[in-house]
Coordinates of C-alpha atoms in Angstrom, one line a residue:
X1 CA 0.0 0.0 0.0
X2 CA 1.3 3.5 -0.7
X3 CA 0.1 6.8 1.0
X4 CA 1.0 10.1 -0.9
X5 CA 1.4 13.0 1.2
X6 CA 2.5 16.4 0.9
X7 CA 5.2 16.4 4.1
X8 CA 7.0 13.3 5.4
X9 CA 9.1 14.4 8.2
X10 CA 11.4 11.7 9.7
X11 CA 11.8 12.2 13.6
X12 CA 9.8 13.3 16.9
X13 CA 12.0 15.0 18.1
X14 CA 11.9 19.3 18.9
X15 CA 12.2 20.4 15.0
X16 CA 10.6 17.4 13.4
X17 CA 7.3 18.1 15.9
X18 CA 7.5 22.0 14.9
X19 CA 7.6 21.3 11.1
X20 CA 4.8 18.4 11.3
X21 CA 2.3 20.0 13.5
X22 CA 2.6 23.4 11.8
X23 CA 2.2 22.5 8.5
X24 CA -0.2 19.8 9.3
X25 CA -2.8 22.7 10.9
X26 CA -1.8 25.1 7.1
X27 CA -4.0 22.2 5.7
X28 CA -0.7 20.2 4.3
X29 CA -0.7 16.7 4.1
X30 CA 1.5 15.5 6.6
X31 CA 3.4 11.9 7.6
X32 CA 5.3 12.5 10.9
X33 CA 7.5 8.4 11.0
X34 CA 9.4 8.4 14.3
X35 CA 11.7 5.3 15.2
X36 CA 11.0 5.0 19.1
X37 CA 7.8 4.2 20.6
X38 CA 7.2 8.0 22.4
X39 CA 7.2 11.3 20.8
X40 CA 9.5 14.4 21.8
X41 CA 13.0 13.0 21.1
X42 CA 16.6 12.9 23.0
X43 CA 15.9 16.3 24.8
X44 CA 12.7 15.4 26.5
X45 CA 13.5 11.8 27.7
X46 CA 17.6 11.8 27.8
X47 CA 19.1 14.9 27.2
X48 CA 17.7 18.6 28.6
X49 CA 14.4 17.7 30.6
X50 CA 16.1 14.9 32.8
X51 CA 19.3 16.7 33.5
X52 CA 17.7 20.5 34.0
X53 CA 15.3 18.4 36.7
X54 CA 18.2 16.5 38.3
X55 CA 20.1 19.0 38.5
X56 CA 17.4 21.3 40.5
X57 CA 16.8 18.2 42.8
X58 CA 21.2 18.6 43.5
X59 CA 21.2 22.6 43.8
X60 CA 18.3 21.7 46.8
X61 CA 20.8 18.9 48.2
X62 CA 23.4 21.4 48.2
X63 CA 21.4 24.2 49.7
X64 CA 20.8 22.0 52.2
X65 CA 24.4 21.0 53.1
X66 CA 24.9 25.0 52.7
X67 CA 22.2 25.6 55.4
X68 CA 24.0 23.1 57.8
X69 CA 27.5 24.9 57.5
X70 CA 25.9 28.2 57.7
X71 CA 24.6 27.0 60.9
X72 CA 20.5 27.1 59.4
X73 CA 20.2 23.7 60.0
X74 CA 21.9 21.5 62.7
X75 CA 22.0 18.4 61.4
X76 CA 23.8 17.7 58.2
X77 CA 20.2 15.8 55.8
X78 CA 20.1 12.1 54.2
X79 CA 20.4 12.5 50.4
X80 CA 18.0 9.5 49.2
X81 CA 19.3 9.7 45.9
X82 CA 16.0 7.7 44.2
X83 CA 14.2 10.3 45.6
X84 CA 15.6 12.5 42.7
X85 CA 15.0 9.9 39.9
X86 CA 11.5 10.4 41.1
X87 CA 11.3 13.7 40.3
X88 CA 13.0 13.3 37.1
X89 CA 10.8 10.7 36.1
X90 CA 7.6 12.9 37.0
X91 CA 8.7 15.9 35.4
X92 CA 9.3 14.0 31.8
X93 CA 6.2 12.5 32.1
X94 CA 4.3 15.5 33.0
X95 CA 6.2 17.2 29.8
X96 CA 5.3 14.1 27.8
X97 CA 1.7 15.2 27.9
X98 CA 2.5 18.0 25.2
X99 CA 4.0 16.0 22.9
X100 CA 1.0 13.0 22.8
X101 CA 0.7 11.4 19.3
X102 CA -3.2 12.1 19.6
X103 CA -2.2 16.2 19.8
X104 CA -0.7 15.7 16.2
X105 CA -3.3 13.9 14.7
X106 CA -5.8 16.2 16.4
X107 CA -4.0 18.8 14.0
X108 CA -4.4 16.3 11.0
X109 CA -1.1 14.8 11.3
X110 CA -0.9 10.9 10.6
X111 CA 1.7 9.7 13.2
X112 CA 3.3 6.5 12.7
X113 CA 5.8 4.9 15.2
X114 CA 8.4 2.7 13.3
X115 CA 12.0 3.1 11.1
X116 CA 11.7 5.2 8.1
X117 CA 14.0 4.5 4.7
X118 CA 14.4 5.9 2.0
X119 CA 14.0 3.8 -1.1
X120 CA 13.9 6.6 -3.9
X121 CA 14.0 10.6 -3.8
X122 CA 10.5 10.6 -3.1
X123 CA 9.0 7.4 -1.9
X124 CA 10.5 6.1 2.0
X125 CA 9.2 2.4 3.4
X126 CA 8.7 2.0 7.4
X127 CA 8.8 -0.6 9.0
X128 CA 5.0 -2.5 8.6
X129 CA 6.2 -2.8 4.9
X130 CA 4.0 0.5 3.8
X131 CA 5.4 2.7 1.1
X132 CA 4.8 6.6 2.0
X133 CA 5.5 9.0 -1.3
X134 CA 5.8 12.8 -0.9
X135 CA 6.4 15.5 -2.6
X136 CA 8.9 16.9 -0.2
X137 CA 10.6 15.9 3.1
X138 CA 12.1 17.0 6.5
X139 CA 14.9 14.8 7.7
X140 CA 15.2 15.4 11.6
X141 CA 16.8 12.8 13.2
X142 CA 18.8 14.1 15.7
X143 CA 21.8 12.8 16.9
X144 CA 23.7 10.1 19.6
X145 CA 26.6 10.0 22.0
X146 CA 29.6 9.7 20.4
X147 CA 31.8 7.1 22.0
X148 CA 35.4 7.2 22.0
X149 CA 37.3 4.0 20.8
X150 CA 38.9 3.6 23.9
X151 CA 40.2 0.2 24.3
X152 CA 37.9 -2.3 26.5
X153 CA 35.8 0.6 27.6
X154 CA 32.9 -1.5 26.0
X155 CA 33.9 -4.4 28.1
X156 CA 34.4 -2.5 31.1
X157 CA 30.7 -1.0 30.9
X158 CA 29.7 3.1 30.4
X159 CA 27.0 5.3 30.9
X160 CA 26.4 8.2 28.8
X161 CA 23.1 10.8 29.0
X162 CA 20.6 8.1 27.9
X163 CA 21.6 5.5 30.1
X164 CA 22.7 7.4 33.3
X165 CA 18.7 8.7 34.3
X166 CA 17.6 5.1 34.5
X167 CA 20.3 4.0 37.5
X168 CA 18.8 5.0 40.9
X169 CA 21.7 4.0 43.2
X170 CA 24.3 6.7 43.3
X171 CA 27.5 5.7 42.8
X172 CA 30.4 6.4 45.3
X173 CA 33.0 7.4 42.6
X174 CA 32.0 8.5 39.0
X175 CA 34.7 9.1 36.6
X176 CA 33.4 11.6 33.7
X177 CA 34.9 11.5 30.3
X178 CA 34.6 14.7 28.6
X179 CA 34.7 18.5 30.2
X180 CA 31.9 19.7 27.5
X181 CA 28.5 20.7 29.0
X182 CA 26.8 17.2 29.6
X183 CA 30.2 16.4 31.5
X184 CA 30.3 19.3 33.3
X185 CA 26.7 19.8 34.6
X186 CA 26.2 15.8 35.6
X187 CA 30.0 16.3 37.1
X188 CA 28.4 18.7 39.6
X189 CA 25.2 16.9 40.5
X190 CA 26.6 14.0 40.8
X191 CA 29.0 15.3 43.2
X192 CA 26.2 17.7 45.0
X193 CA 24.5 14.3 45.4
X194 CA 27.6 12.8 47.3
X195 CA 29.8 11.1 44.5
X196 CA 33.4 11.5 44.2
X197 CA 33.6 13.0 41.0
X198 CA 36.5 12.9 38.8
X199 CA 36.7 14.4 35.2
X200 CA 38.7 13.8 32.3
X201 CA 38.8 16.2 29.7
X202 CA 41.7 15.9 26.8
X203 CA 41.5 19.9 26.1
X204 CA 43.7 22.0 28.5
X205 CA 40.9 23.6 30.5
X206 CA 36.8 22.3 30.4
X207 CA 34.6 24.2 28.2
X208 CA 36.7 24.5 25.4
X209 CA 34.3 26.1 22.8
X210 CA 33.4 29.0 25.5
X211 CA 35.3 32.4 26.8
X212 CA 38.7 31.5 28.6
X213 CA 38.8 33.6 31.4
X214 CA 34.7 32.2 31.7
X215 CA 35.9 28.2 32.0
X216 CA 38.4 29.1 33.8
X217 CA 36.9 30.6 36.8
X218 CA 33.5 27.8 36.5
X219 CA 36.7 25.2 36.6
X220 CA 38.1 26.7 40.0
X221 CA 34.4 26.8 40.9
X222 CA 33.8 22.9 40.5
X223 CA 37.3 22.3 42.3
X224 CA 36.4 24.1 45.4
X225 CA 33.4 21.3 45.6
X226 CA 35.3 18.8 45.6
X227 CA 35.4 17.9 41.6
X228 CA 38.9 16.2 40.5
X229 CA 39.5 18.2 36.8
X230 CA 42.3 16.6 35.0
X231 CA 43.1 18.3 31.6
X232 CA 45.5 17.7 28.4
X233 CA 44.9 13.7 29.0
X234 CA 43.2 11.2 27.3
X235 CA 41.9 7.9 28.2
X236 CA 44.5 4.9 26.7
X237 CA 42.1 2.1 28.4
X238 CA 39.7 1.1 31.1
X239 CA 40.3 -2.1 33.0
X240 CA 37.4 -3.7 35.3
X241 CA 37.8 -5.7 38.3
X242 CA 34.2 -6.6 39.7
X243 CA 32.2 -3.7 40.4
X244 CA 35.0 -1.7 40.2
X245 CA 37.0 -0.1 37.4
X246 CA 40.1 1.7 36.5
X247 CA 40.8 4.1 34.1
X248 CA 44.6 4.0 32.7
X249 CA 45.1 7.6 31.5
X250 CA 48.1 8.7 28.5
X251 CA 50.0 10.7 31.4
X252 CA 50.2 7.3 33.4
X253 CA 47.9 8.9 35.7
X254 CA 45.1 5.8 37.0
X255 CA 41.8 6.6 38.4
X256 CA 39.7 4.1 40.7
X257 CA 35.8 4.7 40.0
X258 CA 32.5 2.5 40.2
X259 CA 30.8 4.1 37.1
X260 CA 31.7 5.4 33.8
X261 CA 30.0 8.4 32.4
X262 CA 30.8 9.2 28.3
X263 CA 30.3 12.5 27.5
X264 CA 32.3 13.1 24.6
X265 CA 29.5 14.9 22.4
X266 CA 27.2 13.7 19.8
X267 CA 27.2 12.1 16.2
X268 CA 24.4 12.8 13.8
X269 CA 22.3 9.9 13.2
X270 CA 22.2 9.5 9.0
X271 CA 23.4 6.0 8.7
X272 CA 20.2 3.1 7.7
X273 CA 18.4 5.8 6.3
X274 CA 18.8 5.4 2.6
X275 CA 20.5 8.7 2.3
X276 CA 22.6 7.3 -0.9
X277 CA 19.2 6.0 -2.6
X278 CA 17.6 9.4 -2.0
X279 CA 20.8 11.2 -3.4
X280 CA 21.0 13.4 0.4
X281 CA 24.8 13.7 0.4
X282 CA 26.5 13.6 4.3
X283 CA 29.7 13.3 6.1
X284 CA 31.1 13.3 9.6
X285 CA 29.2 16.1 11.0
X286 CA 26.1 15.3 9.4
X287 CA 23.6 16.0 6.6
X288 CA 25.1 18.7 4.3
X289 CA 22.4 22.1 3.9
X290 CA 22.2 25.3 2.3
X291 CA 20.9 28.3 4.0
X292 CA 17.6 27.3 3.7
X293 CA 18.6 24.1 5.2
X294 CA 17.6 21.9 1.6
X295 CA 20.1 19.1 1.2
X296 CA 21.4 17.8 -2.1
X297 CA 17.8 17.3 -3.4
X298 CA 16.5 20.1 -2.9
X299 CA 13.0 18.7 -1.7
X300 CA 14.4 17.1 1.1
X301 CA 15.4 19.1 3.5
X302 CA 17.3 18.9 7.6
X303 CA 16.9 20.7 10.5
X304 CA 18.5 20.0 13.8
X305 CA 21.3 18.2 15.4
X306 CA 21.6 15.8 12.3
X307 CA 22.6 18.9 10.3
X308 CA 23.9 21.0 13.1
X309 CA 26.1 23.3 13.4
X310 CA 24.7 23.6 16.8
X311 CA 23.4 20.8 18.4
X312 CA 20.5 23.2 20.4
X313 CA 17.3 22.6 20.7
X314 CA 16.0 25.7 20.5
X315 CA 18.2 25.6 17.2
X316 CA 16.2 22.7 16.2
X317 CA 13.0 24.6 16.5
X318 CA 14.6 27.9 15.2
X319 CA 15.7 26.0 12.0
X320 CA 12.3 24.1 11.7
X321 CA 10.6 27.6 11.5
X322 CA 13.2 28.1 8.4
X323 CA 12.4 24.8 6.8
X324 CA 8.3 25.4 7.2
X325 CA 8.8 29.1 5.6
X326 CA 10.2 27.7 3.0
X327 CA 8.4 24.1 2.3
X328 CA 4.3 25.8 3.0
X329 CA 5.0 29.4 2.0
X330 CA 7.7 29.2 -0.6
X331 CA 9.3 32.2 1.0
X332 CA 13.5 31.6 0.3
X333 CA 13.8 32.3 4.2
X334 CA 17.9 31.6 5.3
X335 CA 19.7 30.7 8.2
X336 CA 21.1 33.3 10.9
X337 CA 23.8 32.1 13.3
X338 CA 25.3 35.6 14.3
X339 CA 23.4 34.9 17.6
X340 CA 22.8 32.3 18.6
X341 CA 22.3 31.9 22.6
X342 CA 23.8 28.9 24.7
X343 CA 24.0 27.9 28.0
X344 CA 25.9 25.1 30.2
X345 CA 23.5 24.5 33.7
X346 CA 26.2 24.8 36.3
X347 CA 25.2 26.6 39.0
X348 CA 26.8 28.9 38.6
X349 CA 25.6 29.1 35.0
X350 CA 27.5 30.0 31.9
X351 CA 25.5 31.8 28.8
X352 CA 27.3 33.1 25.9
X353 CA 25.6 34.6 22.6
X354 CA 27.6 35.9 19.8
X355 CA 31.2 35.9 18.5
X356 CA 33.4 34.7 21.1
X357 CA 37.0 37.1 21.6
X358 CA 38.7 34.3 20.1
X359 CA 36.5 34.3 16.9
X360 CA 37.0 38.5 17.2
X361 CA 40.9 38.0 16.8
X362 CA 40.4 35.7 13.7
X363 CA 37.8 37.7 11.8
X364 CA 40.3 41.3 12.7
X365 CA 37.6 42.5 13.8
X366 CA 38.4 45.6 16.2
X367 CA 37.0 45.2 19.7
X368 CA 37.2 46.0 23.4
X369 CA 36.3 44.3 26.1
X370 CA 33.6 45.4 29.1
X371 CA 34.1 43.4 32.2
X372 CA 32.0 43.5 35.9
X373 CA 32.3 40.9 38.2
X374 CA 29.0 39.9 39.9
X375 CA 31.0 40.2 43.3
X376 CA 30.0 44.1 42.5
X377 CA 26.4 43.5 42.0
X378 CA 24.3 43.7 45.4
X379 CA 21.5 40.9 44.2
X380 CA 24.5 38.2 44.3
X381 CA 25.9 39.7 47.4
X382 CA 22.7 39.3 49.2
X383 CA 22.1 35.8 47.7
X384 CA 25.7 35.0 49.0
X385 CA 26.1 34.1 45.1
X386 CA 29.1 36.2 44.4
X387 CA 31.2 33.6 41.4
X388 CA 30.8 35.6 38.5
X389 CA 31.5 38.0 35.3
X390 CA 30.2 39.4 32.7
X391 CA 32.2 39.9 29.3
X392 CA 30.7 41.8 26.9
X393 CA 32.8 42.8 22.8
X394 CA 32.2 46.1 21.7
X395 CA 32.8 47.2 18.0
X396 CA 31.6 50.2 16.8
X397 CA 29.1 50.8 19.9
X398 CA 27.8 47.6 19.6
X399 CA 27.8 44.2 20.7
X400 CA 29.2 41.7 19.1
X401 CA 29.7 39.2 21.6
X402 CA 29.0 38.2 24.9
X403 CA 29.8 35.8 27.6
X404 CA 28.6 35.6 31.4
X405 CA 29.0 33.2 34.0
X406 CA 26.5 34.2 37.4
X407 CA 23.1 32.7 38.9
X408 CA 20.7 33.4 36.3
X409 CA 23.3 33.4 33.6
X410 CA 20.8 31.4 31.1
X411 CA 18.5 34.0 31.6
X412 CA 20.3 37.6 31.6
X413 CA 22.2 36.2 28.4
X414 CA 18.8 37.5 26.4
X415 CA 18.9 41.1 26.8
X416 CA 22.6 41.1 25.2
X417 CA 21.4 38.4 22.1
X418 CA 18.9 41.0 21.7
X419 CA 20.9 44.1 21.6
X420 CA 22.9 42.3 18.8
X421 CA 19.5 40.8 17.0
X422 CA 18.0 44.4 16.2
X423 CA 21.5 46.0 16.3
X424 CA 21.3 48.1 19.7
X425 CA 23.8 50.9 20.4
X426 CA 24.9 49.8 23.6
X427 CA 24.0 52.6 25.0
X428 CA 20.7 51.8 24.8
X429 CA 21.4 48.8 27.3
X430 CA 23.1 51.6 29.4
X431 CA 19.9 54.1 28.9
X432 CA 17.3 51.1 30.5
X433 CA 16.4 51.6 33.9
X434 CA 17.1 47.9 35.4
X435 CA 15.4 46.8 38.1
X436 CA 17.2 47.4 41.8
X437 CA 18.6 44.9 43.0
X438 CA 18.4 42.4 40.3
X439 CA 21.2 40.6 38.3
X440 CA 20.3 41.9 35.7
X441 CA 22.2 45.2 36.9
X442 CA 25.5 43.5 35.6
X443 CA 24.6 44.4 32.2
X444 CA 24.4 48.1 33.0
X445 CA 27.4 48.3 35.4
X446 CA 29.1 46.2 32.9
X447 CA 28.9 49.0 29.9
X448 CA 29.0 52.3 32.3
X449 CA 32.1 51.1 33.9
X450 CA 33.4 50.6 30.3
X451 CA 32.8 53.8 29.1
X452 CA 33.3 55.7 32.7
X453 CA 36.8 56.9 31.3
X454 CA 35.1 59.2 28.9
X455 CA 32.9 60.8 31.5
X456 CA 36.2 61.4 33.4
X457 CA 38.1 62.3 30.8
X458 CA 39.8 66.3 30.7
X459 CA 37.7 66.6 27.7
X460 CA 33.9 66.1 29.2
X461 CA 35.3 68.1 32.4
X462 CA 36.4 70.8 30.4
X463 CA 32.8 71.0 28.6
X464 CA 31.3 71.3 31.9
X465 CA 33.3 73.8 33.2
X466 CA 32.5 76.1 30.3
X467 CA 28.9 75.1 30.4
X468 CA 29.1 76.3 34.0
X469 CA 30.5 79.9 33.3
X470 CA 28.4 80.1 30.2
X471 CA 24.9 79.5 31.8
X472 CA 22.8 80.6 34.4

């Protein structure tokens, strides 16, 4: 049997459920073919929902343990670890609700649950043996960890992000390979939780891709709770000895550890799905797309992870709003990544939008730098939350870049992506009343104190002088 639809998008995940339900309500004929049995992908049942709600359950163990040594409490609390699963369980579930196949079809899109193929350019089988023809496609696969080929790590037994939600006994020492995002934010709960952490990252400082002097200080941050960082080394093999494993590391260096997390990023997933009989060409880091995200057939087109460049969801559903303008309006709508917000959940967090001061130096682009440190700004004072900075690039006036680590970093990151979406002078950031005593103040502080030369200058103290014996 063969169905011929308008739309076939293949994957549930973030962008796939944009494209499908949108166009499916614009009165397209949609197929939406996902492989797992559930709806909403890798961020809602292993990637951001489970870790942002672990990782709230940890910052309330550690308050805890803060309110004992701040003499609050006098009795230092149980952490019952399965407790927390609990909540992470409950939370996905109760997230699940939104992305119900019966909410798609209510819009008029046919959901199917199976793997998808391609067979031709236009025709893809699934997996009851029905044929499903269309005049264009979305391919939104997504991606998986990416494991290392260390040698009898498989053996030895790993976790990575969609294994480690599912274990309910916390382990007494967790080694993490990989100082990126996933490692560092399940590093720290792990570890707020009462593991001995230890990571393992091969750069020469965690966070590679983000501001130095931001890493840096998060780094010193993690250390001072008991986190073991060891950079410039990679794994050369895992050995197990019952429950217990050790990890031989290329500086001779051996760590002891009861669990293995991987978190070493992520590979697109474009392998069994008939890319080569469709004519999609791909490589390493996924499907390759034009700025209206159409592959090499220009009917078919990617969003997300399996295209990248970032691996976001929110650019999954930023480039699925891209894909629909062009696939149901025919508007030749491209791709803007000159800001593009991100945001590592450490507490404290670290948010960067923008070109980073490395990318500033490459491009010769002429720049200067406003620092503040949130030790300045009286919310984090009061909130005893004082690890912090803002960096904010300046060319012309205007921002170009900007990185922050600080309690609400996630959030205050928007009001700079903004300023450099619509262009903003930045004195207009400088000109907005902000809210006392909030963190947002940091962004104002952070601009007046860069500019506070020119107010002192002999220059504007000259002008006021004259204005002074000039008028009344």
């Amino acid at each position: 049997m063969t169905t011929k639809q308008d739309l076939i998008v293949i994957g549930g995940g973030p962008g796939g459920l944009v494209v499908a339900s949108v166009a499916a309500q614009l009165g397209l004929k949609v197929t939406l073919i996902e492989k797992s049995g559930l709806l909403g992908g890798d961020c809602l049942h292993t990637g951001c929902v489970p870790s942002k709600a672990l990782i709230h359950m940890a910052r309330i163990a550690h308050a805890a343990r803060t309110g004992v040594n701040q003499g609050l409490l006098s009795t230092m609390p149980e952490i019952d670890f399965s407790k927390a699963i609990d909540h992470v369980n409950r939370v996905t579930a109760k997230i699940q609700i939104h992305d119900d196949p019966e909410r798609f079809r209510n819009y008029g899109c046919d959901v199917r649950f199976g793997k998808a193929r391609f067979i031709s350019q236009h025709e893809v089988s699934v997996d009851d043996g029905e044929t499903v023809t269309g005049r264009r496609f979305v391919i939104a696969t997504g991606s998986r960890p990416a494991i290392p080929p260390i040698p009898l790590l498989e053996q030895a037994g790993f976790d990575t992000n969609e294994t480690i939600f599912k274990r309910r006994t916390l382990p007494t020492r967790l080694a993490v390979i990989g100082g990126g995002p996933i490692g560092v934010e399940l590093a720290q709960a792990f570890t707020r939780f009462g593991s001995k952490v230890t990571i393992i990252e091969m750069a020469d400082r965690l966070l590679i891709n983000e501001d130095k002097a931001i890493s840096l200080q998060l780094q010193e941050v993690l250390k001072k709770e008991g986190i073991e960082i060891i950079t410039a080394v990679q794994v050369a093999g895992v050995h197990r000895e019952g429950d217990s494993r050790q990890l031989r590391l290329s500086n001779n260096m051996t760590i002891d550890c009861d669990q293995i997390l991987v978190a070493t990023g992520r590979r697109p997933v474009v392998h069994d799905l008939g890319l080569e009989e469709a004519g999609v060409e791909f490589g390493r880091t996924g499907i390759t797309v034009d700025r209206r995200l159409r592959t090499s057939q220009k009917h078919i087109y990617a969003v997300g992870d399996v295209c990248g460049p970032y691996q976001f969801t929110h650019m999954a559903e930023y480039q699925a709003g891209i894909a629909l303008a062009n696939i149901a309006f025919r508007i030749p709508r491209k791709t803007d990544y000159r800001v593009v917000p991100r945001v590592v959940y450490s507490d404290p967090e670290v948010a960067s939008a923008g070109i980073t001061e490395d990318e500033a130096l490459a491009q010769g682009i002429k720049y200067h730098i406003a620092e503040f440190p949130m030790a300045e700004v009286d919310r984090a004072i009061t909130d005893d939350a004082e690890a912090g900075l803002s960096r904010i690039l300046i060319s012309k006036g205007r921002v170009i870049g900007a990185s922050l680590i600080g309690p609400h970093a996630g959030e205050l990151i928007h009001e700079l992506a903004l300023a450099m979406q619509v262009n903003a002078k930045v004195t207009a950031i400088s000109a907005l009343a902000h809210a006392y005593p909030s963190y947002a103040q940091i962004h104002r502080r952070t601009i007046n104190k860069s500019y506070a030369h020119l107010l002192q200058s002999k220059t504007t103290r000259s002008l006021v002088w004259l204005l002074k014996r000039v008028l009344p």
